[in-house]
XYZ file of C-alpha atoms in Angstrom:
172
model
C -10.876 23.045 32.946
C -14.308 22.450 31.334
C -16.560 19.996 33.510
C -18.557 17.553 31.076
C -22.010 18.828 31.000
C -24.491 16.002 31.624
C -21.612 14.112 33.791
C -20.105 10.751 33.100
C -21.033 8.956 29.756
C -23.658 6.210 31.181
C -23.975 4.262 28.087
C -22.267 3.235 24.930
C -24.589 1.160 22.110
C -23.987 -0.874 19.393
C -26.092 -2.078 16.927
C -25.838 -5.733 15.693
C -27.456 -7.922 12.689
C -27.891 -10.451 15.419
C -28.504 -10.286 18.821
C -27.389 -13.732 19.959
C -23.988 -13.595 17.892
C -23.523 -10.482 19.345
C -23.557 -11.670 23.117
C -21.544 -14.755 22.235
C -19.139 -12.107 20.555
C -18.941 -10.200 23.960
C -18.616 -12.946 25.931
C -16.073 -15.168 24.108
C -13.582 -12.148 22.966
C -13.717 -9.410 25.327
C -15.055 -11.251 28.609
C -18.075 -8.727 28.497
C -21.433 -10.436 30.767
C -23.595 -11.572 32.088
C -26.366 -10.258 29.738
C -29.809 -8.952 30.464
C -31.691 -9.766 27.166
C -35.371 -7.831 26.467
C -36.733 -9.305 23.162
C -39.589 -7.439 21.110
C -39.017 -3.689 22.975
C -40.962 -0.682 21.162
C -40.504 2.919 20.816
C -43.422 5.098 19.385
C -41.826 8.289 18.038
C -40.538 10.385 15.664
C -37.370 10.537 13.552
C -36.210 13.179 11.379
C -39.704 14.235 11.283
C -41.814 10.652 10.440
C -43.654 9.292 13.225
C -43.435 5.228 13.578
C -43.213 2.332 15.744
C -39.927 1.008 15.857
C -39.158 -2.615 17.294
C -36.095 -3.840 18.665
C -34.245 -6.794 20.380
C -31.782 -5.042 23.235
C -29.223 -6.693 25.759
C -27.664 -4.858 28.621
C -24.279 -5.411 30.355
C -21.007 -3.175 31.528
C -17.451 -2.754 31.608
C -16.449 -0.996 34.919
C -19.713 1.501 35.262
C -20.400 1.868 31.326
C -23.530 0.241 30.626
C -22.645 -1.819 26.833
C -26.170 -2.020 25.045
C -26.580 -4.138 21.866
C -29.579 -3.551 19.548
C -31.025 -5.555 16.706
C -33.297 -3.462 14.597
C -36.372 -5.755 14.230
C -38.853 -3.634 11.942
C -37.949 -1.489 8.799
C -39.712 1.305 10.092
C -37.508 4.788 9.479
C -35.433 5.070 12.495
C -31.608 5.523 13.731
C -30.517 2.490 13.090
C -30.955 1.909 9.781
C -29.219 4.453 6.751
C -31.103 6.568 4.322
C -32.434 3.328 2.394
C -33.177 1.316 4.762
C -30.350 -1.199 5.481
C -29.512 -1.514 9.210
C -26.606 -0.083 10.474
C -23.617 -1.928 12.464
C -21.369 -0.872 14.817
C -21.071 1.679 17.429
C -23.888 4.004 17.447
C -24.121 6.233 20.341
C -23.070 7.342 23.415
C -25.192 7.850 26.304
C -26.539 10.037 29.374
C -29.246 9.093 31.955
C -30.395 12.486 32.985
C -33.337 13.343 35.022
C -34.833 15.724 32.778
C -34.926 14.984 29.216
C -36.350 18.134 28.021
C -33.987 19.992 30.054
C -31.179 17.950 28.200
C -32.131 18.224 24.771
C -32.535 21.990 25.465
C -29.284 22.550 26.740
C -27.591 20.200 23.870
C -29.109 21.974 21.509
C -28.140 25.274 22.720
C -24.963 24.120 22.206
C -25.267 23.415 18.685
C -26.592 19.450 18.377
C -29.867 18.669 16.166
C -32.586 16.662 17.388
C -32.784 13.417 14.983
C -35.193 11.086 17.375
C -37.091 11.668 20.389
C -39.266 8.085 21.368
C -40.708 6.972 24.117
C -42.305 3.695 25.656
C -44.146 3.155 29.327
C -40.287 2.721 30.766
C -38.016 5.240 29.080
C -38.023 8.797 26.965
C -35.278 8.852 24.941
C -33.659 11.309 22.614
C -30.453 11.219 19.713
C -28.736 13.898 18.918
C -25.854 14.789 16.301
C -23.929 17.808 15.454
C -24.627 19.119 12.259
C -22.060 17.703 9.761
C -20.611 15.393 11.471
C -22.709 11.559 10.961
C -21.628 8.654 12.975
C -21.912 8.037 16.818
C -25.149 9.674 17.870
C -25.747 11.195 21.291
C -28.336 9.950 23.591
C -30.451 10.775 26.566
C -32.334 8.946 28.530
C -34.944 9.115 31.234
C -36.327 6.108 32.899
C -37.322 5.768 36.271
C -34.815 3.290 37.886
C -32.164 4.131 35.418
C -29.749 4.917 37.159
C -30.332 1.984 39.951
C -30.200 -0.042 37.418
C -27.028 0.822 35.937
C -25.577 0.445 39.529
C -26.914 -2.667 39.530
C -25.791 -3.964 36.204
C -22.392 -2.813 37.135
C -22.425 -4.602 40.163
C -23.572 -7.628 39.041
C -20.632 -7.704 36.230
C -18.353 -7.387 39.059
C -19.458 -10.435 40.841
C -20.133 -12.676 38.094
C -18.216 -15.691 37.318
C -18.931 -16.721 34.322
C -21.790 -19.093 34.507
C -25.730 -17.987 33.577
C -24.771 -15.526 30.886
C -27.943 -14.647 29.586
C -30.788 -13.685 30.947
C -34.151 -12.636 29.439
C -36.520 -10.805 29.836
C -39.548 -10.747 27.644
Protein backbone atom coordinates (compact mmCIF):
# COMPACT_ATOMS: atom_id res chain seq x y z
CA UNK A 1 0.00 0.00 0.00
CA UNK A 2 1.31 3.45 -1.07
CA UNK A 3 1.14 6.08 1.90
CA UNK A 4 0.00 9.62 0.45
CA UNK A 5 3.05 11.67 0.31
CA UNK A 6 2.45 15.07 1.93
CA UNK A 7 -0.37 13.31 4.28
CA UNK A 8 -4.01 14.16 4.45
CA UNK A 9 -5.45 16.69 1.85
CA UNK A 10 -5.76 19.97 4.22
CA UNK A 11 -7.64 22.05 1.85
CA UNK A 12 -10.03 22.02 -1.02
CA UNK A 13 -10.75 25.70 -2.92
CA UNK A 14 -13.18 27.00 -4.99
CA UNK A 15 -13.29 29.94 -6.82
CA UNK A 16 -16.51 32.07 -6.98
CA UNK A 17 -17.78 35.29 -9.08
CA UNK A 18 -19.01 36.40 -5.72
CA UNK A 19 -17.90 35.98 -2.46
CA UNK A 20 -21.06 36.75 -0.49
CA UNK A 21 -23.36 34.46 -2.80
CA UNK A 22 -20.96 32.01 -2.34
CA UNK A 23 -21.19 31.79 1.60
CA UNK A 24 -24.96 32.13 1.46
CA UNK A 25 -24.64 29.14 -1.10
CA UNK A 26 -22.67 27.10 1.59
CA UNK A 27 -24.65 27.91 4.22
CA UNK A 28 -28.24 27.56 2.89
CA UNK A 29 -27.58 24.17 0.73
CA UNK A 30 -24.95 22.19 2.21
CA UNK A 31 -25.00 23.49 5.99
CA UNK A 32 -21.23 24.51 5.42
CA UNK A 33 -20.15 27.59 8.37
CA UNK A 34 -19.50 29.63 10.14
CA UNK A 35 -17.23 31.66 7.77
CA UNK A 36 -14.01 33.49 8.39
CA UNK A 37 -14.10 36.23 5.63
CA UNK A 38 -10.51 38.24 4.74
CA UNK A 39 -11.43 40.94 2.12
CA UNK A 40 -8.62 42.66 -0.12
CA UNK A 41 -5.71 39.66 0.54
CA UNK A 42 -2.52 39.96 -1.88
CA UNK A 43 -0.05 37.67 -3.27
CA UNK A 44 3.15 39.12 -5.00
CA UNK A 45 4.44 36.39 -7.34
CA UNK A 46 4.88 34.77 -10.31
CA UNK A 47 2.72 32.67 -12.65
CA UNK A 48 3.69 30.79 -15.58
CA UNK A 49 6.60 33.00 -15.66
CA UNK A 50 4.92 36.88 -15.26
CA UNK A 51 5.46 38.43 -12.06
CA UNK A 52 2.23 40.44 -10.58
CA UNK A 53 0.22 41.37 -7.71
CA UNK A 54 -2.77 39.47 -7.51
CA UNK A 55 -5.80 40.53 -5.18
CA UNK A 56 -8.35 38.45 -3.78
CA UNK A 57 -11.46 38.22 -1.47
CA UNK A 58 -11.06 34.61 0.54
CA UNK A 59 -13.44 32.89 3.20
CA UNK A 60 -12.44 29.94 5.28
CA UNK A 61 -14.59 27.15 6.79
CA UNK A 62 -14.61 23.02 6.99
CA UNK A 63 -16.40 19.94 6.64
CA UNK A 64 -15.04 17.37 9.21
CA UNK A 65 -11.07 18.49 9.11
CA UNK A 66 -11.08 19.77 5.31
CA UNK A 67 -10.59 23.33 5.38
CA UNK A 68 -13.40 24.69 2.27
CA UNK A 69 -11.76 28.03 0.92
CA UNK A 70 -13.73 30.29 -1.47
CA UNK A 71 -11.88 32.90 -3.59
CA UNK A 72 -13.08 35.85 -5.61
CA UNK A 73 -10.46 36.99 -8.02
CA UNK A 74 -10.46 40.80 -7.45
CA UNK A 75 -7.73 42.14 -10.02
CA UNK A 76 -7.16 40.97 -13.71
CA UNK A 77 -3.69 40.51 -13.12
CA UNK A 78 -2.41 36.96 -14.89
CA UNK A 79 -2.90 34.43 -12.27
CA UNK A 80 -4.62 30.84 -11.55
CA UNK A 81 -7.75 31.82 -11.39
CA UNK A 82 -8.53 33.28 -14.35
CA UNK A 83 -8.13 31.21 -18.12
CA UNK A 84 -5.78 32.11 -20.88
CA UNK A 85 -7.85 35.43 -21.68
CA UNK A 86 -8.55 36.58 -18.78
CA UNK A 87 -12.08 35.56 -17.62
CA UNK A 88 -12.17 34.18 -14.05
CA UNK A 89 -12.57 30.77 -13.50
CA UNK A 90 -15.45 28.95 -11.34
CA UNK A 91 -15.56 26.01 -9.59
CA UNK A 92 -13.29 23.73 -7.84
CA UNK A 93 -9.78 24.67 -8.24
CA UNK A 94 -7.39 22.92 -6.09
CA UNK A 95 -6.61 20.73 -3.57
CA UNK A 96 -4.43 21.44 -0.77
CA UNK A 97 -1.37 20.56 1.66
CA UNK A 98 -0.02 22.62 4.63
CA UNK A 99 3.50 21.40 4.74
CA UNK A 100 6.30 22.77 6.70
CA UNK A 101 8.65 23.17 4.01
CA UNK A 102 7.50 24.50 0.83
CA UNK A 103 10.60 24.16 -1.09
CA UNK A 104 10.99 20.76 0.12
CA UNK A 105 7.38 20.11 -1.31
CA UNK A 106 7.56 21.54 -4.58
CA UNK A 107 10.86 19.59 -4.96
CA UNK A 108 9.57 16.39 -4.18
CA UNK A 109 6.21 17.04 -6.40
CA UNK A 110 8.08 17.82 -9.03
CA UNK A 111 10.29 14.92 -8.89
CA UNK A 112 7.39 13.16 -9.33
CA UNK A 113 6.40 14.64 -12.47
CA UNK A 114 4.05 17.98 -11.52
CA UNK A 115 5.01 21.54 -13.12
CA UNK A 116 5.30 24.53 -11.15
CA UNK A 117 2.46 27.07 -12.50
CA UNK A 118 2.52 29.72 -9.34
CA UNK A 119 4.65 30.18 -6.47
CA UNK A 120 3.33 33.68 -4.32
CA UNK A 121 3.82 34.79 -1.26
CA UNK A 122 2.50 37.52 1.28
CA UNK A 123 3.84 38.40 5.10
CA UNK A 124 1.43 35.24 6.26
CA UNK A 125 1.73 32.43 3.74
CA UNK A 126 4.14 30.95 0.71
CA UNK A 127 2.17 29.22 -1.48
CA UNK A 128 2.70 27.12 -4.54
CA UNK A 129 0.19 25.32 -7.56
CA UNK A 130 1.10 22.65 -9.23
CA UNK A 131 -0.40 20.49 -12.24
CA UNK A 132 0.65 17.47 -14.07
CA UNK A 133 1.52 18.06 -17.44
CA UNK A 134 -1.57 17.41 -19.64
CA UNK A 135 -3.93 17.14 -17.48
CA UNK A 136 -5.75 21.06 -16.69
CA UNK A 137 -8.31 21.35 -14.03
CA UNK A 138 -7.94 21.00 -10.16
CA UNK A 139 -4.53 22.40 -9.34
CA UNK A 140 -2.38 21.21 -6.46
CA UNK A 141 -1.38 23.42 -3.68
CA UNK A 142 1.06 23.93 -0.89
CA UNK A 143 1.11 25.98 1.67
CA UNK A 144 3.29 27.31 4.43
CA UNK A 145 2.08 29.69 6.99
CA UNK A 146 3.01 29.86 10.39
CA UNK A 147 -0.14 28.87 12.42
CA UNK A 148 -1.52 26.88 9.60
CA UNK A 149 -2.05 24.11 10.83
CA UNK A 150 -3.49 25.54 14.38
CA UNK A 151 -5.60 27.17 12.52
CA UNK A 152 -7.09 24.52 10.59
CA UNK A 153 -7.62 22.72 14.00
CA UNK A 154 -9.24 25.52 15.00
CA UNK A 155 -11.52 26.15 12.10
CA UNK A 156 -12.50 22.58 12.36
CA UNK A 157 -13.33 22.88 15.77
CA UNK A 158 -15.20 25.75 15.66
CA UNK A 159 -17.53 24.13 12.74
CA UNK A 160 -18.15 21.46 15.15
CA UNK A 161 -19.54 23.61 17.82
CA UNK A 162 -21.37 26.06 15.89
CA UNK A 163 -25.01 26.40 15.84
CA UNK A 164 -25.92 28.26 13.34
CA UNK A 165 -26.01 31.81 14.44
CA UNK A 166 -22.95 34.55 13.58
CA UNK A 167 -22.09 33.06 10.22
CA UNK A 168 -19.73 35.40 9.01
CA UNK A 169 -17.03 36.80 10.28
CA UNK A 170 -14.46 39.24 8.84
CA UNK A 171 -11.54 40.01 8.90
CA UNK A 172 -10.06 42.91 7.05
Amino acid sequence: MTKALFGPIDQIGYLVDDLDRGIARWIAQLGVGPWTVFRNVSLQGRYRGVEGIVTMDVALSYQGDIQIELIQATNATPSPYRNANGTPILGIHHIAWVVDDLGDAVARASANGLSTVFEASNPATNVAYLEPEGETGVLYEFIQGQGMREMIVAGAAATRAWDGSNPITTIG
